Amino acid sequence: MKTSCVRWATASILLVCLVSCGGEPSGLIEVTVPSGSTLAEVADTLVERGVIGARIPFKLYARIRGDDRRIKSGRYELREASRWRDVLVRLTRGQVMTIPMTVPEGFRLLQIAPRIAEVTGVTEDSVISVIYNPDLLARLGVPGPNAEGYLFPDTYRFAPGVSVGSVLEAMANRYRSTWSEARRAQLQELNMTEKELVTMASIIQAEARHINEMPRISSVYHNRLREGWLLQADPTVLYALGGPRYPLLYAAIDSVTDHPYNTYSQPGLPPGPICAPGDAALAAALNPAQEDFMYFVARPDGRHVFTRTLAEHNRAKLEAQQERDRIGSGKHPKPTP
């Protein structure tokens, strides 16, 4: 008799679960499960928020599934009148709400900081103070004087309430993941330090508007370094000026003559990266095209003309300027190969 009652009760619970465990899911509802919450507390919250309609049957259903002790804390986005199974799957797998954060390739720290502030809910000044904290940089293994260049550009997803430190750690770990053993071997072959390589990659990233030109741009800079020439990279001067990308005038270059990032006056690479290089730029810095170009100049379409001699370079500059003038006057530019 007792066994029959148990079977009847179990069958009743299962029937309720099949028939009454939610209707057609509708609007999204935000539900927070605090750490240490009991099944009863979770069920109460779900009923109050309109996610489920019956507390006791839900608890029994969760116990039958073995989910009563597997629910994870966090902030969830659930649908009103959800099926109980769907709710428990999300709660036991910890499928919490996440906030996306996208950092484009070539962003500087001062451009990344607002993105981090938005996802963490703190001020930009607070983010910047953490970014430049030497203790944090040491913990993250950043080889540079600051985190510039070592917060990898990508799309991330974070739980609400994430800390600035956790965001930076995720970005630094993503950067670290790009360094395979093969890349470490290439770095040794180039006889460069990691900081030098990332600095080179950041300049390539800032110069290139087309990924397929990155290896050739890389070759120019490697060639100039090998010959002991000044890099004369416009993006480094713009970094020294602290402004956005704009036509660089000689007066602006002269205004920061003694700045360590002015590669028109200072030999070698600048002290550190000038932006966050993406994977393609890192690959190009490690694998420069095997060419003997020493100069390049940008066309109006963002592509570059590569040359070997100063005379060729000056001619390419003149042609690029003439093309810009034609565009400015409304005339159609000559087609480029």
Short mmCIF file of C-alpha atoms in Angstrom, two decimals:
data_model
loop_
_atom_site.label_atom_id
_atom_site.label_comp_id
_atom_site.label_asym_id
_atom_site.label_seq_id
_atom_site.Cartn_x
_atom_site.Cartn_y
_atom_site.Cartn_z
CA MET A 1 0.00 0.00 0.00
CA LYS A 2 2.80 2.36 0.99
CA THR A 3 4.67 1.62 -2.24
CA SER A 4 1.54 2.34 -4.26
CA CYS A 5 1.14 5.73 -2.56
CA VAL A 6 4.72 6.65 -3.35
CA ARG A 7 4.26 5.64 -6.96
CA TRP A 8 1.00 7.59 -7.15
CA ALA A 9 2.67 10.69 -5.67
CA THR A 10 5.60 10.42 -8.04
CA ALA A 11 3.31 9.98 -11.01
CA SER A 12 1.28 13.00 -9.91
CA ILE A 13 4.39 15.14 -9.66
CA LEU A 14 5.55 14.06 -13.09
CA LEU A 15 2.11 14.78 -14.52
CA VAL A 16 2.22 18.28 -13.03
CA CYS A 17 5.69 18.75 -14.50
CA LEU A 18 4.51 17.68 -17.93
CA VAL A 19 1.28 19.67 -17.96
CA SER A 20 1.85 22.68 -15.71
CA CYS A 21 5.53 23.46 -15.99
CA GLY A 22 5.22 26.70 -17.90
CA GLY A 23 3.34 27.93 -20.89
CA GLU A 24 4.53 29.86 -23.88
CA PRO A 25 7.66 31.78 -22.75
CA SER A 26 7.21 35.52 -23.11
CA GLY A 27 9.16 38.51 -21.80
CA LEU A 28 12.65 38.40 -20.33
CA ILE A 29 13.01 38.71 -16.56
CA GLU A 30 16.18 39.36 -14.61
CA VAL A 31 16.61 37.07 -11.61
CA THR A 32 19.44 37.15 -9.07
CA VAL A 33 20.40 34.02 -7.13
CA PRO A 34 22.58 35.05 -4.17
CA SER A 35 25.45 32.82 -3.11
CA GLY A 36 24.32 30.16 -0.65
CA SER A 37 20.64 30.31 -1.64
CA THR A 38 18.52 27.26 -0.79
CA LEU A 39 16.21 25.61 -3.29
CA ALA A 40 13.22 27.00 -1.39
CA GLU A 41 14.60 30.54 -1.61
CA VAL A 42 15.27 30.15 -5.32
CA ALA A 43 11.77 28.79 -5.91
CA ASP A 44 10.24 31.71 -3.98
CA THR A 45 12.17 34.19 -6.12
CA LEU A 46 11.15 32.47 -9.35
CA VAL A 47 7.48 32.57 -8.34
CA GLU A 48 7.68 36.22 -7.28
CA ARG A 49 9.32 37.17 -10.57
CA GLY A 50 6.78 35.25 -12.64
CA VAL A 51 9.24 32.73 -14.07
CA ILE A 52 7.30 29.77 -12.63
CA GLY A 53 3.78 29.47 -11.23
CA ALA A 54 4.04 26.79 -8.53
CA ARG A 55 6.69 26.66 -5.81
CA ILE A 56 6.23 23.24 -4.18
CA PRO A 57 5.88 21.16 -7.37
CA PHE A 58 8.93 22.95 -8.78
CA LYS A 59 10.96 22.02 -5.69
CA LEU A 60 9.87 18.39 -5.96
CA TYR A 61 10.70 18.36 -9.65
CA ALA A 62 14.15 19.79 -8.96
CA ARG A 63 14.80 17.11 -6.33
CA ILE A 64 13.68 14.34 -8.67
CA ARG A 65 16.18 15.64 -11.24
CA GLY A 66 18.89 15.89 -8.60
CA ASP A 67 19.21 19.63 -9.23
CA ASP A 68 18.31 20.85 -5.73
CA ARG A 69 21.98 21.16 -4.68
CA ARG A 70 23.44 22.09 -8.06
CA ILE A 71 21.98 25.57 -8.55
CA LYS A 72 24.68 28.20 -9.08
CA SER A 73 24.56 31.78 -7.87
CA GLY A 74 24.56 34.71 -10.26
CA ARG A 75 22.36 37.02 -12.24
CA TYR A 76 20.19 35.28 -14.82
CA GLU A 77 17.97 36.37 -17.66
CA LEU A 78 14.95 34.04 -17.76
CA ARG A 79 11.67 34.12 -19.63
CA GLU A 80 8.32 34.59 -17.97
CA ALA A 81 6.35 31.32 -17.63
CA SER A 82 9.37 29.25 -18.61
CA ARG A 83 9.40 25.47 -18.63
CA TRP A 84 10.89 24.17 -15.41
CA ARG A 85 13.42 22.03 -17.19
CA ASP A 86 14.75 25.04 -19.11
CA VAL A 87 15.00 27.07 -15.90
CA LEU A 88 16.90 24.34 -14.05
CA VAL A 89 19.26 23.77 -16.97
CA ARG A 90 20.28 27.43 -16.91
CA LEU A 91 20.54 27.59 -13.11
CA THR A 92 22.58 24.40 -12.74
CA ARG A 93 24.91 25.19 -15.63
CA GLY A 94 25.49 28.71 -14.38
CA GLN A 95 24.35 30.29 -17.64
CA VAL A 96 24.35 33.75 -16.11
CA MET A 97 23.70 37.03 -17.88
CA THR A 98 26.71 38.43 -19.67
CA ILE A 99 27.54 41.87 -20.97
CA PRO A 100 29.49 42.07 -24.25
CA MET A 101 32.54 44.30 -24.57
CA THR A 102 34.24 44.79 -27.92
CA VAL A 103 37.69 46.34 -28.22
CA PRO A 104 38.66 46.99 -31.87
CA GLU A 105 42.18 46.40 -33.10
CA GLY A 106 44.32 49.51 -32.85
CA PHE A 107 42.57 50.98 -29.81
CA ARG A 108 44.72 52.84 -27.30
CA LEU A 109 44.38 52.54 -23.52
CA LEU A 110 42.48 55.82 -23.36
CA GLN A 111 40.00 54.38 -25.86
CA ILE A 112 39.76 51.03 -24.08
CA ALA A 113 39.14 52.58 -20.66
CA PRO A 114 35.58 53.80 -21.47
CA ARG A 115 34.64 50.31 -22.70
CA ILE A 116 35.86 48.78 -19.44
CA ALA A 117 34.10 51.49 -17.43
CA GLU A 118 30.83 50.70 -19.18
CA VAL A 119 30.97 46.97 -18.48
CA THR A 120 32.17 47.34 -14.87
CA GLY A 121 30.02 50.30 -13.89
CA VAL A 122 32.90 52.38 -12.54
CA THR A 123 34.33 55.70 -13.71
CA GLU A 124 36.92 56.00 -16.47
CA ASP A 125 39.33 57.58 -13.99
CA SER A 126 39.00 54.52 -11.76
CA VAL A 127 39.74 52.25 -14.71
CA ILE A 128 42.79 54.27 -15.71
CA SER A 129 44.16 54.23 -12.16
CA VAL A 130 43.97 50.43 -12.18
CA ILE A 131 45.42 50.12 -15.69
CA TYR A 132 48.52 52.04 -14.61
CA ASN A 133 48.89 50.27 -11.25
CA PRO A 134 52.40 48.72 -11.28
CA ASP A 135 51.38 45.91 -8.91
CA LEU A 136 48.61 44.80 -11.26
CA LEU A 137 50.90 45.03 -14.29
CA ALA A 138 53.43 42.81 -12.53
CA ARG A 139 50.73 40.29 -11.65
CA LEU A 140 49.52 40.22 -15.26
CA GLY A 141 53.07 39.73 -16.52
CA VAL A 142 53.03 42.87 -18.67
CA PRO A 143 56.60 43.56 -19.86
CA GLY A 144 56.00 47.21 -20.73
CA PRO A 145 55.84 50.36 -18.59
CA ASN A 146 52.04 50.16 -18.79
CA ALA A 147 49.32 47.94 -20.26
CA GLU A 148 49.38 49.66 -23.67
CA GLY A 149 49.50 46.95 -26.32
CA TYR A 150 48.93 44.02 -23.96
CA LEU A 151 45.14 44.17 -23.59
CA PHE A 152 44.15 42.08 -26.58
CA PRO A 153 41.51 43.49 -28.93
CA ASP A 154 38.57 41.11 -29.11
CA THR A 155 34.93 40.66 -28.09
CA TYR A 156 34.52 39.55 -24.49
CA ARG A 157 31.49 38.67 -22.38
CA PHE A 158 31.42 39.40 -18.66
CA ALA A 159 28.95 38.81 -15.87
CA PRO A 160 27.33 41.94 -14.39
CA GLY A 161 29.37 43.37 -11.54
CA VAL A 162 32.69 42.16 -12.93
CA SER A 163 35.70 43.98 -11.51
CA VAL A 164 38.17 46.05 -13.50
CA GLY A 165 40.93 43.68 -12.45
CA SER A 166 39.02 40.67 -13.79
CA VAL A 167 38.44 42.38 -17.13
CA LEU A 168 42.11 43.29 -17.46
CA GLU A 169 43.11 39.77 -16.49
CA ALA A 170 40.85 38.30 -19.18
CA MET A 171 42.30 40.63 -21.81
CA ALA A 172 45.88 39.97 -20.74
CA ASN A 173 45.25 36.21 -20.76
CA ARG A 174 43.79 36.50 -24.25
CA TYR A 175 46.96 38.30 -25.31
CA ARG A 176 49.09 35.55 -23.76
CA SER A 177 47.13 32.90 -25.66
CA THR A 178 48.41 34.34 -28.95
CA TRP A 179 51.98 33.38 -28.06
CA SER A 180 52.44 29.82 -29.26
CA GLU A 181 55.75 27.98 -29.03
CA ALA A 182 56.22 28.57 -32.75
CA ARG A 183 55.86 32.31 -32.27
CA ARG A 184 58.33 32.26 -29.39
CA ALA A 185 60.79 30.54 -31.71
CA GLN A 186 60.22 33.17 -34.40
CA LEU A 187 60.83 35.89 -31.82
CA GLN A 188 64.21 34.37 -30.98
CA GLU A 189 65.13 34.18 -34.66
CA LEU A 190 64.41 37.90 -35.01
CA ASN A 191 66.57 38.58 -31.95
CA MET A 192 63.86 40.83 -30.51
CA THR A 193 62.30 41.06 -27.08
CA GLU A 194 58.58 40.54 -26.61
CA LYS A 195 58.14 44.24 -25.86
CA GLU A 196 60.01 45.22 -29.03
CA LEU A 197 57.91 42.86 -31.12
CA VAL A 198 54.61 44.10 -29.69
CA THR A 199 55.78 47.68 -30.20
CA MET A 200 56.54 46.90 -33.85
CA ALA A 201 53.17 45.17 -34.24
CA SER A 202 51.36 48.16 -32.77
CA ILE A 203 52.96 50.50 -35.33
CA ILE A 204 52.02 48.12 -38.14
CA GLN A 205 48.46 47.99 -36.78
CA ALA A 206 48.24 51.78 -36.71
CA GLU A 207 49.64 52.16 -40.22
CA ALA A 208 47.72 49.46 -42.07
CA ARG A 209 44.20 49.90 -43.38
CA HIS A 210 44.33 46.60 -45.25
CA ILE A 211 45.47 43.39 -43.56
CA ASN A 212 47.18 42.04 -46.67
CA GLU A 213 49.63 44.98 -46.59
CA MET A 214 50.79 44.28 -43.04
CA PRO A 215 53.69 41.93 -43.92
CA ARG A 216 55.03 44.46 -46.46
CA ILE A 217 54.74 47.36 -43.99
CA SER A 218 56.52 45.13 -41.48
CA SER A 219 59.34 44.51 -43.93
CA VAL A 220 59.91 48.25 -44.41
CA TYR A 221 60.27 48.83 -40.68
CA HIS A 222 62.48 45.78 -40.18
CA ASN A 223 64.65 46.92 -43.10
CA ARG A 224 64.99 50.43 -41.68
CA LEU A 225 65.92 49.09 -38.25
CA ARG A 226 68.48 46.76 -39.76
CA GLU A 227 70.07 49.63 -41.71
CA GLY A 228 70.06 51.91 -38.68
CA TRP A 229 67.61 54.35 -40.26
CA LEU A 230 65.00 56.34 -38.39
CA LEU A 231 61.62 54.61 -38.54
CA GLN A 232 59.79 57.88 -39.32
CA ALA A 233 56.45 56.29 -38.47
CA ASP A 234 53.64 58.86 -38.36
CA PRO A 235 51.52 56.93 -35.81
CA THR A 236 54.26 57.16 -33.20
CA VAL A 237 54.32 60.95 -33.49
CA LEU A 238 50.53 61.07 -33.26
CA TYR A 239 50.83 59.00 -30.10
CA ALA A 240 53.34 61.51 -28.75
CA LEU A 241 50.93 64.33 -29.58
CA GLY A 242 48.16 62.48 -27.77
CA GLY A 243 45.60 63.19 -30.48
CA PRO A 244 43.55 61.26 -33.00
CA ARG A 245 44.76 60.41 -36.48
CA TYR A 246 44.95 63.49 -38.68
CA PRO A 247 47.24 64.81 -41.44
CA LEU A 248 50.63 65.11 -39.77
CA LEU A 249 52.34 68.43 -40.44
CA TYR A 250 56.06 69.04 -40.02
CA ALA A 251 55.29 71.71 -37.43
CA ALA A 252 53.56 69.07 -35.32
CA ILE A 253 56.53 66.73 -35.66
CA ASP A 254 58.90 69.50 -34.61
CA SER A 255 56.76 70.32 -31.57
CA VAL A 256 57.63 66.94 -30.03
CA THR A 257 61.19 66.63 -31.31
CA ASP A 258 62.58 65.34 -28.02
CA HIS A 259 59.67 63.05 -27.23
CA PRO A 260 60.79 59.40 -26.94
CA TYR A 261 57.92 58.32 -29.21
CA ASN A 262 58.93 60.67 -32.04
CA THR A 263 60.52 58.24 -34.48
CA TYR A 264 61.37 61.11 -36.84
CA SER A 265 64.01 62.25 -34.35
CA GLN A 266 64.61 59.31 -32.00
CA PRO A 267 66.43 56.20 -33.28
CA GLY A 268 65.07 52.69 -33.05
CA LEU A 269 61.69 51.63 -31.75
CA PRO A 270 59.77 53.81 -29.30
CA PRO A 271 59.76 52.80 -25.60
CA GLY A 272 56.60 50.71 -25.91
CA PRO A 273 53.50 49.89 -27.96
CA ILE A 274 51.25 52.72 -29.16
CA CYS A 275 48.01 50.72 -29.42
CA ALA A 276 46.56 47.22 -29.09
CA PRO A 277 47.71 45.17 -32.09
CA GLY A 278 45.54 42.32 -33.33
CA ASP A 279 46.67 38.84 -34.25
CA ALA A 280 47.34 39.75 -37.90
CA ALA A 281 49.65 42.60 -36.89
CA LEU A 282 51.53 40.36 -34.45
CA ALA A 283 51.91 37.76 -37.19
CA ALA A 284 53.18 40.39 -39.64
CA ALA A 285 55.72 41.71 -37.14
CA LEU A 286 57.01 38.16 -36.68
CA ASN A 287 56.91 37.35 -40.40
CA PRO A 288 57.91 40.41 -42.45
CA ALA A 289 57.76 40.05 -46.21
CA GLN A 290 61.16 39.25 -47.68
CA GLU A 291 61.44 42.44 -49.71
CA ASP A 292 63.86 45.36 -49.94
CA PHE A 293 61.41 48.28 -49.78
CA MET A 294 62.50 51.15 -47.53
CA TYR A 295 59.60 53.59 -47.92
CA PHE A 296 55.84 53.67 -48.32
CA VAL A 297 53.23 56.37 -48.74
CA ALA A 298 49.47 56.17 -48.30
CA ARG A 299 47.05 56.63 -51.19
CA PRO A 300 43.67 58.27 -50.61
CA ASP A 301 42.03 54.81 -50.54
CA GLY A 302 44.20 53.76 -47.60
CA ARG A 303 46.46 51.47 -49.59
CA HIS A 304 50.18 52.17 -49.85
CA VAL A 305 52.80 52.60 -52.55
CA PHE A 306 56.07 50.90 -51.57
CA THR A 307 59.40 52.13 -52.93
CA ARG A 308 63.11 51.44 -52.58
CA THR A 309 64.77 54.82 -53.09
CA LEU A 310 64.12 58.32 -51.81
CA ALA A 311 63.58 59.57 -55.36
CA GLU A 312 60.91 56.92 -55.94
CA HIS A 313 59.34 57.74 -52.59
CA ASN A 314 59.16 61.47 -53.34
CA ARG A 315 57.58 60.73 -56.70
CA ALA A 316 55.00 58.45 -55.03
CA LYS A 317 54.25 61.17 -52.46
CA LEU A 318 53.67 63.71 -55.22
CA GLU A 319 51.33 61.36 -57.09
CA ALA A 320 49.39 60.58 -53.92
CA GLN A 321 49.00 64.29 -53.20
CA GLN A 322 47.87 64.98 -56.75
CA GLU A 323 45.27 62.23 -56.38
CA ARG A 324 44.02 63.81 -53.15
CA ASP A 325 43.81 67.18 -54.89
CA ARG A 326 41.75 65.66 -57.72
CA ILE A 327 39.39 64.08 -55.21
CA GLY A 328 39.11 67.39 -53.36
CA SER A 329 38.26 69.23 -56.56
CA GLY A 330 35.59 66.70 -57.48
CA LYS A 331 37.52 65.15 -60.34
CA HIS A 332 37.71 61.40 -60.62
CA PRO A 333 41.09 59.98 -59.60
CA LYS A 334 43.05 57.85 -62.00
CA PRO A 335 42.44 54.14 -61.48
CA THR A 336 45.16 52.46 -59.44
CA PRO A 337 46.39 48.93 -60.11
#
